[in-house]
Structures are given as structure tokens and as C-alpha cells.
Amino acid sequence: MKNILGINLIVLKSAPVFAKIAIVIYWFAALQYLYATMGGIFPHKIIREPVSTPAIPVAAIIGIGLILYAFGALKLFLAFKLSARKNWARIAVVIVSTLLAVFLIQGVIITVIIGPLPFFALLKGTYGLFAEVVAALLLLLPKSRGWFVPKRVSA
């Protein structure tokens, strides 16, 4: 009988240690992203803003929320496929993590140069991204790469 979820736990037990660690880190990073998105869009307490701040249209908030949740669903899907030993998911995780790291570095540099925030205060809130980059680096190691790419049988 075929496993409907597509994760074979026996195969996952035989995975190299770095591949297991990378998969667990990516699962936690994806779940942390969704939790942070939920807290950012729907804050737990209502904050009164000064009258001088421009109001954001509700449609824009809903649109941004949907985009962020779709990205979170993509990250969860990639984490699920990593657990299922799909090589294309490993490559997609590396690409997504690289793009996020580039945007983070650019944003931090611009914010530190222009804004009054200190550098380490900005890094404090981005630990999920650092975990994601570490997971992507672990997925690039030769043992992890060899576990994801199936062995070719020569006839």
C-alpha cells in the first residue's frame, strides 16, 4: 500500500545526520515564519495609532496577508517534500534561502545606513532566516546531497 503522505519514516531514519538536522531546522523555520506572519498581521492587542499616520486600505492588508500565507504554505510544502527525499525540493530550499538572505542583507544595510536602528537589534528578529540559511548549507553538503539524489543503476 502506498503511503498517501509520501514520507517513509524508515528511509528518513537512514538519512545522514546533517540531512536530518537540515530537515528539522527547515520545518521549524517554516512554522516560525507562519507564526510570525500571524502575529504581524493579526496583533494580539489593539494599538491606537496617532491621527497623523496614513491609513492602510483593508484590501492591501488582506492582499499582503494572503501573499505571506501563500509563501508560508510554500515553505511548509517544501519542508514536507524534503522529508519525502525529493531532490527538487532540496534545490528549491537552497534557492529560496539564498534569495531571502540576499534581501535580508540588503534591507539590513539600507536600514542601518538610513535608519536609526542598530545593526544587532535588526539581526535579533531574523533568527528564523539564519536557521533557514544554515539548513540550506547543510543540504549542500556531499552526504546530504548524496542522500537526496537517487543512486543510478547501470544495466
Coordinates of N, CA and C in Angstrom, one line a residue:
M1 N 0.8 -1.2 0.0 CA 0.0 0.0 0.0 C 0.9 1.2 0.0
K2 N 0.6 2.2 -0.9 CA 1.4 3.4 -1.0 C 1.1 4.3 0.1
N3 N 2.1 5.0 0.6 CA 1.9 6.0 1.7 C 1.3 7.2 1.1
I4 N 0.2 7.6 1.6 CA -0.5 8.8 1.0 C 0.3 10.1 1.2
L5 N 0.8 10.2 2.4 CA 1.6 11.4 2.7 C 2.9 11.5 2.0
G6 N 3.4 10.4 1.6 CA 4.7 10.5 0.8 C 5.9 10.5 1.7
I7 N 5.8 10.3 3.0 CA 7.0 10.3 3.8 C 7.2 8.9 4.3
N8 N 8.4 8.3 4.0 CA 8.7 7.0 4.5 C 9.6 7.2 5.7
L9 N 9.1 6.9 6.9 CA 9.9 7.2 8.1 C 11.1 6.3 8.2
I10 N 11.0 5.1 7.6 CA 12.1 4.1 7.7 C 13.3 4.7 6.9
V11 N 13.0 5.2 5.7 CA 14.0 5.8 4.9 C 14.6 7.1 5.6
L12 N 13.8 7.8 6.2 CA 14.2 9.0 6.9 C 15.2 8.7 8.1
K13 N 15.0 7.5 8.7 CA 15.9 7.1 9.8 C 17.3 6.8 9.2
S14 N 17.4 6.4 8.0 CA 18.7 6.0 7.4 C 19.4 7.2 6.8
A15 N 18.8 8.4 7.0 CA 19.4 9.6 6.4 C 20.6 10.0 7.1
P16 N 21.6 10.7 6.5 CA 22.7 11.2 7.2 C 22.3 12.3 8.2
V17 N 23.1 12.4 9.2 CA 22.8 13.3 10.4 C 22.5 14.7 9.9
F18 N 23.4 15.2 9.0 CA 23.2 16.6 8.5 C 21.9 16.8 7.8
A19 N 21.5 15.8 7.0 CA 20.2 15.9 6.3 C 19.0 15.9 7.3
K20 N 19.1 15.1 8.3 CA 18.0 15.1 9.3 C 18.0 16.5 10.0
I21 N 19.1 17.0 10.4 CA 19.2 18.3 11.1 C 18.6 19.4 10.2
A22 N 19.0 19.3 8.9 CA 18.5 20.3 7.9 C 17.0 20.3 7.8
I23 N 16.5 19.1 7.7 CA 15.0 18.9 7.6 C 14.3 19.4 8.8
V24 N 14.8 19.1 10.0 CA 14.1 19.6 11.2 C 14.2 21.1 11.3
I25 N 15.4 21.6 11.0 CA 15.6 23.1 11.0 C 14.6 23.8 10.1
Y26 N 14.5 23.2 8.9 CA 13.6 23.9 7.9 C 12.1 23.8 8.3
W27 N 11.8 22.7 8.9 CA 10.4 22.5 9.4 C 10.1 23.6 10.5
F28 N 11.1 23.8 11.4 CA 10.9 24.8 12.5 C 10.9 26.2 11.9
A29 N 11.8 26.5 10.9 CA 11.8 27.8 10.3 C 10.5 28.1 9.5
A30 N 9.9 27.1 8.9 CA 8.7 27.3 8.1 C 7.5 27.6 9.1
L31 N 7.5 26.8 10.2 CA 6.4 27.0 11.2 C 6.6 28.4 11.9
Q32 N 7.9 28.7 12.2 CA 8.1 30.0 12.8 C 7.7 31.2 11.9
Y33 N 7.9 31.0 10.6 CA 7.5 32.0 9.7 C 6.0 32.2 9.7
L34 N 5.3 31.1 9.7 CA 3.8 31.2 9.7 C 3.3 31.9 11.1
Y35 N 4.0 31.5 12.2 CA 3.6 32.1 13.5 C 3.9 33.6 13.5
A36 N 5.1 34.0 13.0 CA 5.4 35.4 13.0 C 4.5 36.2 12.0
T37 N 4.1 35.5 10.9 CA 3.2 36.2 10.0 C 1.8 36.4 10.6
M38 N 1.4 35.4 11.4 CA 0.1 35.5 12.0 C 0.1 36.6 13.1
G39 N 1.2 36.7 13.8 CA 1.3 37.7 14.8 C 1.5 39.1 14.3
G40 N 2.1 39.2 13.1 CA 2.3 40.5 12.4 C 1.1 41.1 11.8
I41 N 0.2 40.2 11.3 CA -1.0 40.7 10.6 C -2.1 40.9 11.6
F42 N -2.2 39.9 12.5 CA -3.3 40.0 13.5 C -2.7 40.1 14.9
P43 N -2.3 41.3 15.3 CA -1.7 41.5 16.6 C -2.7 41.1 17.7
H44 N -2.1 40.7 18.8 CA -2.9 40.2 19.9 C -3.6 41.4 20.7
K45 N -3.0 42.5 20.7 CA -3.7 43.7 21.3 C -3.8 44.8 20.3
I46 N -4.9 45.6 20.6 CA -5.2 46.7 19.7 C -4.3 47.9 20.1
I47 N -3.6 48.5 19.1 CA -2.8 49.6 19.4 C -3.4 50.8 18.7
R48 N -3.6 51.9 19.5 CA -4.1 53.1 18.9 C -3.0 53.9 18.2
E49 N -3.2 54.2 17.0 CA -2.1 55.0 16.3 C -2.5 56.5 16.3
P50 N -1.4 57.3 16.2 CA -1.7 58.7 16.1 C -2.5 59.1 14.8
V51 N -3.2 60.2 14.9 CA -4.0 60.6 13.7 C -3.2 60.9 12.5
S52 N -1.9 61.3 12.7 CA -1.1 61.7 11.5 C -0.6 60.6 10.7
T53 N -0.7 59.3 11.1 CA -0.2 58.2 10.2 C -1.2 57.9 9.2
P54 N -0.8 57.7 8.0 CA -1.7 57.3 6.9 C -2.4 56.0 7.1
A55 N -3.6 55.9 6.8 CA -4.4 54.6 7.0 C -4.1 53.7 5.8
I56 N -3.9 52.4 6.1 CA -3.6 51.4 5.1 C -5.0 50.8 4.7
P57 N -5.3 50.7 3.4 CA -6.6 50.1 3.0 C -6.7 48.7 3.4
V58 N -7.9 48.3 3.8 CA -8.1 46.9 4.2 C -7.8 45.9 3.1
A59 N -8.1 46.3 1.9 CA -7.7 45.4 0.8 C -6.2 45.1 0.7
A60 N -5.4 46.1 0.9 CA -4.0 45.9 0.9 C -3.5 45.0 2.0
I61 N -4.1 45.2 3.2 CA -3.7 44.3 4.3 C -4.1 42.9 4.0
I62 N -5.3 42.7 3.5 CA -5.7 41.3 3.1 C -4.8 40.7 2.0
G63 N -4.5 41.5 1.0 CA -3.7 41.0 0.0 C -2.3 40.7 0.4
I64 N -1.7 41.5 1.3 CA -0.4 41.2 1.8 C -0.4 40.0 2.7
G65 N -1.5 39.9 3.5 CA -1.6 38.7 4.3 C -1.8 37.4 3.5
L66 N -2.5 37.5 2.4 CA -2.7 36.3 1.6 C -1.3 35.9 0.9
I67 N -0.6 36.9 0.5 CA 0.7 36.6 -0.1 C 1.7 36.0 0.9
L68 N 1.7 36.5 2.1 CA 2.6 36.0 3.2 C 2.2 34.6 3.6
Y69 N 0.9 34.3 3.7 CA 0.4 33.0 4.0 C 0.7 32.0 2.8
A70 N 0.6 32.4 1.6 CA 0.9 31.6 0.5 C 2.4 31.2 0.5
F71 N 3.2 32.2 0.8 CA 4.7 31.9 0.9 C 4.9 30.9 2.1
G72 N 4.2 31.1 3.2 CA 4.4 30.2 4.3 C 3.9 28.8 3.9
A73 N 2.8 28.7 3.1 CA 2.4 27.4 2.7 C 3.4 26.7 1.7
L74 N 4.0 27.6 0.9 CA 5.1 27.1 0.0 C 6.3 26.5 0.9
K75 N 6.6 27.2 1.9 CA 7.7 26.8 2.8 C 7.3 25.5 3.5
L76 N 6.1 25.3 3.9 CA 5.7 24.1 4.5 C 5.6 22.9 3.5
F77 N 5.2 23.2 2.3 CA 5.2 22.2 1.2 C 6.6 21.8 1.0
L78 N 7.6 22.7 0.9 CA 9.0 22.3 0.6 C 9.5 21.5 1.8
A79 N 9.2 21.8 3.0 CA 9.6 21.1 4.2 C 9.0 19.6 4.1
F80 N 7.8 19.5 3.7 CA 7.2 18.2 3.6 C 7.9 17.4 2.5
K81 N 8.2 18.0 1.4 CA 8.8 17.3 0.3 C 10.3 17.0 0.6
L82 N 10.9 17.8 1.4 CA 12.3 17.5 1.9 C 12.2 16.2 2.7
S83 N 11.2 16.1 3.6 CA 11.0 14.9 4.3 C 10.8 13.6 3.5
A84 N 10.2 13.9 2.3 CA 9.9 12.8 1.3 C 11.1 12.5 0.4
R85 N 12.2 13.2 0.7 CA 13.5 12.9 -0.1 C 13.4 13.3 -1.5
K86 N 12.8 14.4 -1.8 CA 12.8 15.0 -3.2 C 13.9 15.9 -3.4
N87 N 14.7 15.6 -4.5 CA 15.9 16.4 -4.8 C 15.5 17.8 -5.2
W88 N 14.4 18.0 -6.0 CA 14.0 19.3 -6.5 C 13.6 20.2 -5.3
A89 N 13.1 19.6 -4.2 CA 12.7 20.4 -3.0 C 14.0 20.9 -2.4
R90 N 15.1 20.1 -2.4 CA 16.3 20.5 -1.8 C 16.9 21.7 -2.6
I91 N 16.8 21.6 -3.9 CA 17.3 22.7 -4.7 C 16.4 24.0 -4.5
A92 N 15.1 23.8 -4.4 CA 14.2 24.9 -4.2 C 14.4 25.6 -2.8
V93 N 14.7 24.8 -1.8 CA 15.0 25.3 -0.5 C 16.3 26.2 -0.5
V94 N 17.3 25.7 -1.2 CA 18.5 26.4 -1.3 C 18.3 27.7 -2.1
I95 N 17.5 27.7 -3.1 CA 17.3 28.9 -3.9 C 16.5 29.9 -3.1
V96 N 15.4 29.5 -2.4 CA 14.6 30.4 -1.6 C 15.4 31.0 -0.5
S97 N 16.2 30.1 0.2 CA 17.0 30.6 1.3 C 18.1 31.6 0.8
T98 N 18.6 31.4 -0.3 CA 19.6 32.4 -0.9 C 18.9 33.7 -1.2
L99 N 17.8 33.7 -1.8 CA 17.1 34.9 -2.1 C 16.7 35.7 -0.9
L100 N 16.2 34.9 0.1 CA 15.8 35.6 1.4 C 17.0 36.2 2.1
A101 N 18.2 35.5 2.0 CA 19.4 36.0 2.6 C 19.8 37.3 1.9
V102 N 19.8 37.3 0.6 CA 20.2 38.5 -0.2 C 19.3 39.7 0.2
F103 N 17.9 39.5 0.2 CA 17.0 40.5 0.6 C 17.2 41.0 2.0
L104 N 17.5 40.1 2.9 CA 17.8 40.5 4.3 C 19.0 41.3 4.4
I105 N 20.1 40.9 3.8 CA 21.4 41.7 3.8 C 21.2 43.1 3.2
Q106 N 20.5 43.1 2.1 CA 20.2 44.4 1.5 C 19.4 45.3 2.4
G107 N 18.3 44.7 3.0 CA 17.5 45.5 3.9 C 18.2 46.0 5.1
V108 N 19.0 45.1 5.7 CA 19.8 45.5 6.9 C 20.7 46.6 6.6
I109 N 21.4 46.5 5.5 CA 22.4 47.6 5.1 C 21.7 48.9 4.9
I110 N 20.6 48.9 4.2 CA 19.8 50.1 3.9 C 19.3 50.7 5.2
T111 N 18.7 49.8 6.1 CA 18.1 50.3 7.3 C 19.2 50.9 8.3
V112 N 20.4 50.2 8.3 CA 21.4 50.7 9.2 C 22.0 52.0 8.7
I113 N 22.1 52.2 7.4 CA 22.7 53.4 6.8 C 21.7 54.6 7.0
I114 N 20.4 54.3 6.6 CA 19.4 55.4 6.6 C 18.7 55.5 8.0
G115 N 18.3 54.4 8.6 CA 17.6 54.5 9.8 C 18.4 54.6 11.1
P116 N 17.7 54.8 12.2 CA 18.4 54.9 13.5 C 18.6 53.6 14.2
L117 N 18.1 52.5 13.6 CA 18.2 51.2 14.3 C 19.6 50.7 14.3
P118 N 20.0 50.1 15.4 CA 21.4 49.5 15.5 C 21.4 48.1 14.7
F119 N 22.5 47.7 14.3 CA 22.7 46.5 13.4 C 22.2 45.3 14.2
F120 N 22.7 45.1 15.4 CA 22.4 43.9 16.2 C 20.9 43.8 16.6
A121 N 20.2 44.9 16.7 CA 18.8 44.9 17.0 C 18.0 44.3 15.8
L122 N 18.5 44.6 14.6 CA 17.8 44.1 13.4 C 18.1 42.6 13.3
L123 N 19.3 42.1 13.6 CA 19.6 40.7 13.5 C 18.8 39.9 14.5
K124 N 18.5 40.5 15.6 CA 17.8 39.7 16.7 C 16.5 39.2 16.2
G125 N 15.8 39.9 15.4 CA 14.4 39.4 15.0 C 14.4 38.5 13.7
T126 N 15.6 38.2 13.2 CA 15.7 37.4 12.0 C 16.3 36.0 12.2
Y127 N 16.2 35.5 13.4 CA 16.8 34.2 13.7 C 16.2 33.1 12.8
G128 N 15.0 33.1 12.4 CA 14.4 32.1 11.6 C 15.0 32.1 10.2
L129 N 15.4 33.2 9.7 CA 16.1 33.2 8.4 C 17.5 32.7 8.5
F130 N 18.2 33.0 9.6 CA 19.5 32.4 9.8 C 19.4 30.9 9.9
A131 N 18.4 30.4 10.6 CA 18.2 28.9 10.7 C 17.9 28.3 9.3
E132 N 17.2 29.0 8.5 CA 16.9 28.6 7.2 C 18.1 28.5 6.3
V133 N 19.0 29.5 6.4 CA 20.2 29.5 5.6 C 21.2 28.4 6.1
V134 N 21.2 28.1 7.4 CA 22.0 27.0 7.9 C 21.5 25.7 7.4
A135 N 20.1 25.6 7.3 CA 19.5 24.3 6.8 C 19.9 24.2 5.3
A136 N 19.9 25.3 4.6 CA 20.3 25.2 3.1 C 21.7 24.8 3.0
L137 N 22.6 25.4 3.8 CA 24.0 25.0 3.8 C 24.2 23.5 4.1
L138 N 23.5 23.0 5.1 CA 23.6 21.6 5.4 C 23.1 20.7 4.3
L139 N 22.1 21.2 3.5 CA 21.6 20.4 2.4 C 22.6 20.4 1.2
L140 N 23.5 21.3 1.2 CA 24.5 21.3 0.1 C 25.7 20.4 0.4
L141 N 25.8 19.9 1.6 CA 27.0 19.0 2.0 C 26.9 17.7 1.1
P142 N 28.1 17.2 0.8 CA 28.1 16.0 -0.1 C 27.2 14.8 0.4
K143 N 27.3 14.5 1.8 CA 26.5 13.4 2.3 C 25.0 13.6 2.1
S144 N 24.6 14.9 2.4 CA 23.1 15.2 2.3 C 22.7 15.2 0.8
R145 N 23.6 15.7 0.0 CA 23.3 15.7 -1.5 C 23.2 14.3 -2.0
G146 N 24.1 13.4 -1.6 CA 24.0 12.0 -2.0 C 22.8 11.3 -1.5
W147 N 22.3 11.7 -0.4 CA 21.1 11.0 0.1 C 19.8 11.4 -0.6
F148 N 19.8 12.7 -1.1 CA 18.6 13.1 -1.9 C 18.6 12.6 -3.3
V149 N 19.8 12.6 -3.9 CA 19.9 12.2 -5.3 C 19.9 10.6 -5.3
P150 N 19.0 10.0 -6.0 CA 18.9 8.5 -6.0 C 20.2 8.0 -6.8
K151 N 20.6 6.8 -6.3 CA 21.7 6.1 -7.0 C 21.2 5.6 -8.3
R152 N 22.1 5.8 -9.3 CA 21.7 5.3 -10.7 C 22.1 3.8 -10.8
V153 N 21.3 3.0 -11.3 CA 21.5 1.6 -11.5 C 22.0 1.4 -13.0
S154 N 23.2 0.9 -13.2 CA 23.6 0.7 -14.5 C 23.3 -0.7 -15.0
A155 N 22.7 -0.9 -16.1 CA 22.3 -2.2 -16.6 C 23.3 -2.8 -17.5

